[in-house]
């Protein structure tokens, strides 16, 4: 398992948290969103996904990954 | 059909809009949320629901009706 912290703009409420966590789950990754710091901690398996796919999954939900 | 405009605090994104509109739909009411002005316009049938039920449905989603 690898870990990664992303800075993400546009997350405003618990619905946003759920949307991002669900999108990461589809990549078999685990996300922990902190709204206050606008950070998403991600644990993922390099054999199953990549940083690029993770960023894309979050952007597809309508957020900007910095 | 009656119409009503509510001032609602805590709505921050399109997920919030969807959550409120869906909650109102369950009362056979129609909601139009404007995030910028924090207003929800509601069209409802007095025979099916009431102002109290409408306010409660919105509050149950985690928002404050003023």
CSV table of N, CA and C in Angstrom, one decimal:
chain,number,residue,atom,x,y,z
A,1,UNK,N,0.8,-1.2,0.0
A,1,UNK,CA,0.0,0.0,0.0
A,1,UNK,C,0.9,1.3,0.0
A,2,UNK,N,0.5,2.2,-0.8
A,2,UNK,CA,1.2,3.5,-0.8
A,2,UNK,C,0.3,4.6,-0.2
A,3,UNK,N,0.9,5.6,0.2
A,3,UNK,CA,0.1,6.7,0.8
A,3,UNK,C,0.4,8.0,0.1
A,4,UNK,N,-0.6,8.9,0.0
A,4,UNK,CA,-0.5,10.1,-0.8
A,4,UNK,C,-1.4,11.1,-0.2
A,5,UNK,N,-0.9,12.4,-0.1
A,5,UNK,CA,-1.8,13.5,0.3
A,5,UNK,C,-2.0,14.5,-0.8
A,6,UNK,N,-3.3,14.7,-1.1
A,6,UNK,CA,-3.6,15.7,-2.2
A,6,UNK,C,-4.2,16.9,-1.6
A,7,UNK,N,-3.9,18.0,-2.2
A,7,UNK,CA,-4.6,19.3,-1.9
A,7,UNK,C,-5.7,19.4,-2.9
A,8,UNK,N,-7.0,19.5,-2.4
A,8,UNK,CA,-8.1,19.6,-3.3
A,8,UNK,C,-9.0,20.8,-3.0
A,9,UNK,N,-9.3,21.5,-4.1
A,9,UNK,CA,-10.2,22.7,-3.9
A,9,UNK,C,-11.6,22.4,-4.3
A,10,UNK,N,-12.6,23.0,-3.6
A,10,UNK,CA,-14.0,22.9,-3.9
A,10,UNK,C,-14.8,22.0,-3.0
A,11,UNK,N,-14.1,21.3,-2.1
A,11,UNK,CA,-14.9,20.4,-1.2
A,11,UNK,C,-15.5,21.3,-0.1
A,12,UNK,N,-16.8,21.2,0.0
A,12,UNK,CA,-17.4,22.1,0.9
A,12,UNK,C,-18.3,21.5,2.0
A,13,UNK,N,-18.7,20.3,1.9
A,13,UNK,CA,-19.6,19.7,2.9
A,13,UNK,C,-19.4,18.2,2.9
A,14,UNK,N,-20.2,17.5,3.8
A,14,UNK,CA,-20.1,16.1,3.9
A,14,UNK,C,-20.5,15.3,2.7
A,15,UNK,N,-21.4,15.9,1.9
A,15,UNK,CA,-21.7,15.2,0.6
A,15,UNK,C,-20.5,15.2,-0.3
A,16,UNK,N,-19.7,16.2,-0.2
A,16,UNK,CA,-18.4,16.2,-1.0
A,16,UNK,C,-17.5,15.1,-0.5
A,17,UNK,N,-17.4,15.0,0.8
A,17,UNK,CA,-16.5,14.0,1.4
A,17,UNK,C,-17.0,12.6,0.9
A,18,UNK,N,-18.3,12.4,1.0
A,18,UNK,CA,-18.8,11.1,0.6
A,18,UNK,C,-18.5,10.8,-0.9
A,19,UNK,N,-18.7,11.8,-1.7
A,19,UNK,CA,-18.5,11.6,-3.2
A,19,UNK,C,-17.1,11.3,-3.5
A,20,UNK,N,-16.1,11.9,-2.8
A,20,UNK,CA,-14.7,11.6,-3.0
A,20,UNK,C,-14.4,10.2,-2.5
A,21,UNK,N,-14.8,9.9,-1.3
A,21,UNK,CA,-14.5,8.6,-0.7
A,21,UNK,C,-15.0,7.5,-1.6
A,22,UNK,N,-16.2,7.7,-2.1
A,22,UNK,CA,-16.9,6.7,-2.9
A,22,UNK,C,-16.1,6.5,-4.3
A,23,UNK,N,-15.7,7.6,-4.8
A,23,UNK,CA,-14.9,7.6,-6.1
A,23,UNK,C,-13.6,6.8,-5.9
A,24,UNK,N,-13.0,7.0,-4.7
A,24,UNK,CA,-11.7,6.4,-4.5
A,24,UNK,C,-11.9,4.9,-4.2
A,25,UNK,N,-13.1,4.6,-3.5
A,25,UNK,CA,-13.4,3.2,-3.3
A,25,UNK,C,-13.5,2.4,-4.6
A,26,UNK,N,-14.0,3.0,-5.6
A,26,UNK,CA,-14.1,2.3,-6.9
A,26,UNK,C,-12.7,1.9,-7.5
A,27,UNK,N,-11.7,2.6,-7.0
A,27,UNK,CA,-10.3,2.3,-7.4
A,27,UNK,C,-9.6,1.4,-6.3
A,28,UNK,N,-10.4,0.8,-5.4
A,28,UNK,CA,-9.9,0.0,-4.3
A,28,UNK,C,-9.0,0.8,-3.4
A,29,UNK,N,-9.1,2.1,-3.4
A,29,UNK,CA,-8.3,3.0,-2.6
A,29,UNK,C,-9.2,3.5,-1.5
A,30,UNK,N,-8.5,4.0,-0.4
A,30,UNK,CA,-9.2,4.5,0.7
A,30,UNK,C,-8.8,6.0,0.9
A,31,UNK,N,-9.8,6.8,1.0
A,31,UNK,CA,-9.6,8.2,1.1
A,31,UNK,C,-10.1,8.8,2.4
A,32,UNK,N,-9.3,9.7,3.0
A,32,UNK,CA,-9.8,10.4,4.2
A,32,UNK,C,-9.7,11.9,3.9
A,33,UNK,N,-10.9,12.5,3.9
A,33,UNK,CA,-11.0,13.9,3.5
A,33,UNK,C,-11.0,14.8,4.7
A,34,UNK,N,-10.2,15.8,4.7
A,34,UNK,CA,-10.3,16.8,5.8
A,34,UNK,C,-10.7,18.2,5.2
A,35,UNK,N,-12.0,18.5,5.4
A,35,UNK,CA,-12.6,19.7,4.8
A,35,UNK,C,-11.8,21.0,5.2
A,36,UNK,N,-11.5,21.1,6.5
A,36,UNK,CA,-10.8,22.3,7.0
A,36,UNK,C,-9.5,22.6,6.3
A,37,UNK,N,-8.7,21.6,6.1
A,37,UNK,CA,-7.4,21.8,5.5
A,37,UNK,C,-7.4,21.5,4.0
A,38,UNK,N,-8.6,21.1,3.5
A,38,UNK,CA,-8.7,20.9,2.0
A,38,UNK,C,-7.7,19.8,1.6
A,39,UNK,N,-7.5,18.8,2.4
A,39,UNK,CA,-6.6,17.7,2.1
A,39,UNK,C,-7.3,16.4,2.0
A,40,UNK,N,-6.8,15.5,1.1
A,40,UNK,CA,-7.3,14.2,1.0
A,40,UNK,C,-6.1,13.2,1.2
A,41,UNK,N,-6.2,12.4,2.2
A,41,UNK,CA,-5.2,11.4,2.4
A,41,UNK,C,-5.7,10.1,1.7
A,42,UNK,N,-4.8,9.6,0.9
A,42,UNK,CA,-5.2,8.4,0.1
A,42,UNK,C,-4.3,7.2,0.4
A,43,UNK,N,-4.8,6.1,0.6
A,43,UNK,CA,-4.1,4.8,0.7
A,43,UNK,C,-4.5,4.0,-0.5
A,44,UNK,N,-3.5,3.6,-1.3
A,44,UNK,CA,-3.9,2.8,-2.5
A,44,UNK,C,-2.8,1.8,-2.8
A,45,UNK,N,-3.3,0.8,-3.6
A,45,UNK,CA,-2.4,-0.3,-4.0
A,45,UNK,C,-1.9,0.0,-5.4
A,46,UNK,N,-0.6,0.1,-5.5
A,46,UNK,CA,0.0,0.4,-6.8
A,46,UNK,C,-0.3,-0.6,-7.9
A,47,UNK,N,-0.6,-1.8,-7.5
A,47,UNK,CA,-0.9,-2.8,-8.5
A,47,UNK,C,-2.3,-2.6,-9.1
A,48,UNK,N,-3.1,-1.8,-8.4
A,48,UNK,CA,-4.5,-1.6,-8.8
A,48,UNK,C,-4.8,-0.3,-9.4
A,49,UNK,N,-4.1,0.7,-9.0
A,49,UNK,CA,-4.4,2.1,-9.5
A,49,UNK,C,-3.1,2.9,-9.4
A,50,UNK,N,-3.2,4.2,-9.9
A,50,UNK,CA,-2.1,5.1,-9.9
A,50,UNK,C,-2.4,6.5,-9.4
A,51,UNK,N,-1.4,7.3,-9.2
A,51,UNK,CA,-1.7,8.6,-8.8
A,51,UNK,C,-2.5,9.4,-9.8
A,52,UNK,N,-2.2,9.1,-11.1
A,52,UNK,CA,-3.0,9.8,-12.1
A,52,UNK,C,-4.4,9.4,-12.1
A,53,UNK,N,-4.7,8.1,-11.9
A,53,UNK,CA,-6.1,7.7,-11.9
A,53,UNK,C,-6.8,8.3,-10.7
A,54,UNK,N,-6.1,8.3,-9.6
A,54,UNK,CA,-6.7,8.9,-8.3
A,54,UNK,C,-7.1,10.4,-8.5
A,55,UNK,N,-6.1,11.1,-9.1
A,55,UNK,CA,-6.4,12.5,-9.4
A,55,UNK,C,-7.6,12.7,-10.3
A,56,UNK,N,-7.6,11.9,-11.3
A,56,UNK,CA,-8.7,12.0,-12.3
A,56,UNK,C,-10.0,11.6,-11.7
A,57,UNK,N,-10.1,10.6,-10.8
A,57,UNK,CA,-11.3,10.2,-10.2
A,57,UNK,C,-11.9,11.4,-9.3
A,58,UNK,N,-11.0,12.1,-8.7
A,58,UNK,CA,-11.4,13.2,-7.8
A,58,UNK,C,-11.9,14.4,-8.7
A,59,UNK,N,-11.1,14.7,-9.8
A,59,UNK,CA,-11.5,15.7,-10.7
A,59,UNK,C,-12.8,15.4,-11.4
A,60,UNK,N,-13.1,14.2,-11.7
A,60,UNK,CA,-14.3,13.8,-12.3
A,60,UNK,C,-15.5,14.1,-11.4
A,61,UNK,N,-15.3,14.2,-10.1
A,61,UNK,CA,-16.4,14.5,-9.2
A,61,UNK,C,-16.6,16.0,-9.1
A,62,UNK,N,-15.8,16.8,-9.8
A,62,UNK,CA,-16.0,18.2,-9.9
A,62,UNK,C,-15.1,19.0,-9.0
A,63,UNK,N,-13.9,18.4,-8.6
A,63,UNK,CA,-13.0,19.2,-7.7
A,63,UNK,C,-11.7,19.4,-8.4
A,64,UNK,N,-11.0,20.4,-7.9
A,64,UNK,CA,-9.7,20.7,-8.5
A,64,UNK,C,-8.6,20.1,-7.6
A,65,UNK,N,-7.8,19.2,-8.2
A,65,UNK,CA,-6.6,18.7,-7.5
A,65,UNK,C,-5.4,19.7,-7.8
A,66,UNK,N,-4.8,20.2,-6.7
A,66,UNK,CA,-3.7,21.2,-6.9
A,66,UNK,C,-2.4,20.5,-7.3
B,1,UNK,N,-52.0,24.6,-5.6
B,1,UNK,CA,-50.6,24.7,-5.2
B,1,UNK,C,-50.2,26.0,-4.5
B,2,UNK,N,-49.4,25.8,-3.4
B,2,UNK,CA,-49.0,27.0,-2.7
B,2,UNK,C,-47.5,27.3,-3.0
B,3,UNK,N,-47.1,28.5,-2.8
B,3,UNK,CA,-45.7,28.7,-3.0
B,3,UNK,C,-45.1,29.4,-1.7
B,4,UNK,N,-43.8,29.1,-1.5
B,4,UNK,CA,-43.2,29.5,-0.2
B,4,UNK,C,-41.7,29.7,-0.5
B,5,UNK,N,-41.1,30.7,0.1
B,5,UNK,CA,-39.7,30.9,0.0
B,5,UNK,C,-39.0,30.8,1.3
B,6,UNK,N,-38.1,29.9,1.5
B,6,UNK,CA,-37.4,29.7,2.8
B,6,UNK,C,-36.0,30.2,2.7
B,7,UNK,N,-35.5,30.8,3.8
B,7,UNK,CA,-34.1,31.2,3.9
B,7,UNK,C,-33.4,30.0,4.6
B,8,UNK,N,-32.4,29.4,4.0
B,8,UNK,CA,-31.8,28.2,4.5
B,8,UNK,C,-30.3,28.3,4.6
B,9,UNK,N,-29.8,28.1,5.8
B,9,UNK,CA,-28.3,28.2,6.0
B,9,UNK,C,-27.6,26.8,5.9
B,10,UNK,N,-26.4,26.8,5.4
B,10,UNK,CA,-25.6,25.6,5.3
B,10,UNK,C,-25.6,24.9,4.0
B,11,UNK,N,-26.3,25.4,3.0
B,11,UNK,CA,-26.2,24.8,1.7
B,11,UNK,C,-25.0,25.3,1.0
B,12,UNK,N,-24.1,24.4,0.6
B,12,UNK,CA,-22.9,24.9,0.0
B,12,UNK,C,-22.5,24.4,-1.4
B,13,UNK,N,-23.2,23.4,-1.8
B,13,UNK,CA,-22.8,22.9,-3.1
B,13,UNK,C,-23.9,22.1,-3.8
B,14,UNK,N,-23.7,21.6,-5.0
B,14,UNK,CA,-24.8,21.0,-5.8
B,14,UNK,C,-25.3,19.7,-5.1
B,15,UNK,N,-24.4,19.1,-4.3
B,15,UNK,CA,-24.9,17.9,-3.5
B,15,UNK,C,-26.0,18.4,-2.6
B,16,UNK,N,-25.8,19.5,-2.0
B,16,UNK,CA,-26.8,20.1,-1.0
B,16,UNK,C,-28.1,20.4,-1.8
B,17,UNK,N,-28.0,21.0,-2.9
B,17,UNK,CA,-29.2,21.3,-3.8
B,17,UNK,C,-29.9,20.0,-4.0
B,18,UNK,N,-29.2,18.9,-4.4
B,18,UNK,CA,-29.9,17.7,-4.8
B,18,UNK,C,-30.5,17.0,-3.5
B,19,UNK,N,-29.9,17.1,-2.4
B,19,UNK,CA,-30.4,16.5,-1.2
B,19,UNK,C,-31.7,17.2,-0.8
B,20,UNK,N,-31.7,18.5,-0.9
B,20,UNK,CA,-32.9,19.2,-0.5
B,20,UNK,C,-34.1,19.0,-1.5
B,21,UNK,N,-33.7,19.0,-2.8
B,21,UNK,CA,-34.8,18.8,-3.8
B,21,UNK,C,-35.4,17.4,-3.7
B,22,UNK,N,-34.5,16.4,-3.4
B,22,UNK,CA,-35.0,15.1,-3.2
B,22,UNK,C,-35.9,14.9,-2.0
B,23,UNK,N,-35.5,15.6,-0.9
B,23,UNK,CA,-36.3,15.5,0.3
B,23,UNK,C,-37.7,16.1,0.1
B,24,UNK,N,-37.7,17.2,-0.7
B,24,UNK,CA,-39.0,17.9,-1.0
B,24,UNK,C,-39.9,17.0,-1.9
B,25,UNK,N,-39.2,16.3,-2.8
B,25,UNK,CA,-39.9,15.5,-3.7
B,25,UNK,C,-40.7,14.4,-3.0
B,26,UNK,N,-40.1,13.9,-1.9
B,26,UNK,CA,-40.8,12.9,-1.1
B,26,UNK,C,-42.1,13.4,-0.5
B,27,UNK,N,-42.2,14.7,-0.4
B,27,UNK,CA,-43.5,15.3,0.1
B,27,UNK,C,-44.4,15.8,-1.1
B,28,UNK,N,-44.0,15.3,-2.3
B,28,UNK,CA,-44.7,15.7,-3.5
B,28,UNK,C,-44.6,17.2,-3.7
B,29,UNK,N,-43.5,17.8,-3.2
B,29,UNK,CA,-43.3,19.2,-3.3
B,29,UNK,C,-42.2,19.4,-4.3
B,30,UNK,N,-42.1,20.6,-4.8
B,30,UNK,CA,-41.0,20.9,-5.8
B,30,UNK,C,-40.2,22.1,-5.2
B,31,UNK,N,-38.9,21.8,-5.1
B,31,UNK,CA,-38.0,22.8,-4.6
B,31,UNK,C,-37.0,23.4,-5.6
B,32,UNK,N,-36.8,24.7,-5.5
B,32,UNK,CA,-35.7,25.3,-6.4
B,32,UNK,C,-34.8,26.0,-5.4
B,33,UNK,N,-33.5,25.5,-5.4
B,33,UNK,CA,-32.6,26.0,-4.5
B,33,UNK,C,-31.7,27.1,-5.2
B,34,UNK,N,-31.5,28.2,-4.6
B,34,UNK,CA,-30.5,29.2,-5.1
B,34,UNK,C,-29.4,29.3,-4.0
B,35,UNK,N,-28.2,28.7,-4.3
B,35,UNK,CA,-27.1,28.7,-3.4
B,35,UNK,C,-26.7,30.1,-3.0
B,36,UNK,N,-26.6,31.0,-4.0
B,36,UNK,CA,-26.0,32.3,-3.8
B,36,UNK,C,-26.8,33.1,-2.8
B,37,UNK,N,-28.2,33.1,-2.9
B,37,UNK,CA,-29.0,33.8,-2.0
B,37,UNK,C,-29.5,33.0,-0.8
B,38,UNK,N,-29.1,31.7,-0.8
B,38,UNK,CA,-29.5,30.8,0.3
B,38,UNK,C,-31.0,30.7,0.4
B,39,UNK,N,-31.6,30.7,-0.7
B,39,UNK,CA,-33.1,30.6,-0.7
B,39,UNK,C,-33.6,29.4,-1.4
B,40,UNK,N,-34.7,28.8,-0.8
B,40,UNK,CA,-35.3,27.7,-1.4
B,40,UNK,C,-36.8,28.1,-1.7
B,41,UNK,N,-37.1,28.1,-3.0
B,41,UNK,CA,-38.5,28.3,-3.4
B,41,UNK,C,-39.2,26.9,-3.5
B,42,UNK,N,-40.3,26.9,-2.8
B,42,UNK,CA,-41.0,25.6,-2.7
B,42,UNK,C,-42.5,25.7,-3.3
B,43,UNK,N,-42.8,24.8,-4.1
B,43,UNK,CA,-44.2,24.7,-4.6
B,43,UNK,C,-44.8,23.4,-4.0
B,44,UNK,N,-45.9,23.5,-3.3
B,44,UNK,CA,-46.4,22.3,-2.6
B,44,UNK,C,-47.9,22.3,-2.6
B,45,UNK,N,-48.5,21.2,-2.4
B,45,UNK,CA,-49.9,21.0,-2.3
B,45,UNK,C,-50.3,20.9,-0.9
B,46,UNK,N,-51.2,21.8,-0.4
B,46,UNK,CA,-51.6,21.9,1.0
B,46,UNK,C,-52.3,20.6,1.4
B,47,UNK,N,-52.9,19.9,0.4
B,47,UNK,CA,-53.6,18.7,0.7
B,47,UNK,C,-52.6,17.6,1.1
B,48,UNK,N,-51.4,17.7,0.6
B,48,UNK,CA,-50.4,16.6,0.8
B,48,UNK,C,-49.3,16.9,1.9
B,49,UNK,N,-49.0,18.2,2.1
B,49,UNK,CA,-48.0,18.5,3.1
B,49,UNK,C,-48.2,19.9,3.7
B,50,UNK,N,-47.3,20.3,4.6
B,50,UNK,CA,-47.5,21.6,5.2
B,50,UNK,C,-46.2,22.3,5.3
B,51,UNK,N,-46.2,23.6,5.7
B,51,UNK,CA,-45.0,24.4,5.9
B,51,UNK,C,-44.1,23.7,6.9
B,52,UNK,N,-44.8,23.2,8.0
B,52,UNK,CA,-44.0,22.6,9.1
B,52,UNK,C,-43.2,21.3,8.6
B,53,UNK,N,-43.9,20.5,7.8
B,53,UNK,CA,-43.3,19.3,7.3
B,53,UNK,C,-42.2,19.6,6.3
B,54,UNK,N,-42.4,20.7,5.5
B,54,UNK,CA,-41.4,21.1,4.6
B,54,UNK,C,-40.1,21.6,5.3
B,55,UNK,N,-40.3,22.4,6.3
B,55,UNK,CA,-39.2,22.9,7.1
B,55,UNK,C,-38.4,21.7,7.8
B,56,UNK,N,-39.2,20.8,8.3
B,56,UNK,CA,-38.6,19.6,9.0
B,56,UNK,C,-37.8,18.8,8.0
B,57,UNK,N,-38.3,18.6,6.8
B,57,UNK,CA,-37.6,17.8,5.8
B,57,UNK,C,-36.3,18.4,5.5
B,58,UNK,N,-36.2,19.7,5.4
B,58,UNK,CA,-35.0,20.4,5.1
B,58,UNK,C,-34.0,20.3,6.3
B,59,UNK,N,-34.6,20.5,7.4
B,59,UNK,CA,-33.7,20.4,8.6
B,59,UNK,C,-33.2,19.0,8.8
B,60,UNK,N,-34.0,18.0,8.5
B,60,UNK,CA,-33.5,16.6,8.6
B,60,UNK,C,-32.3,16.3,7.7
B,61,UNK,N,-32.1,17.1,6.7
B,61,UNK,CA,-31.0,17.0,5.8
B,61,UNK,C,-29.7,17.7,6.3
B,62,UNK,N,-29.9,18.4,7.5
B,62,UNK,CA,-28.8,19.0,8.1
B,62,UNK,C,-28.6,20.5,7.9
B,63,UNK,N,-29.7,21.1,7.5
B,63,UNK,CA,-29.7,22.6,7.2
B,63,UNK,C,-30.5,23.3,8.2
B,64,UNK,N,-30.2,24.6,8.4
B,64,UNK,CA,-31.0,25.4,9.3
B,64,UNK,C,-32.0,26.3,8.5
B,65,UNK,N,-33.3,26.1,8.7
B,65,UNK,CA,-34.3,27.0,8.1
B,65,UNK,C,-34.4,28.2,9.1
B,66,UNK,N,-34.3,29.4,8.5
B,66,UNK,CA,-34.4,30.6,9.3
B,66,UNK,C,-35.8,31.0,9.6
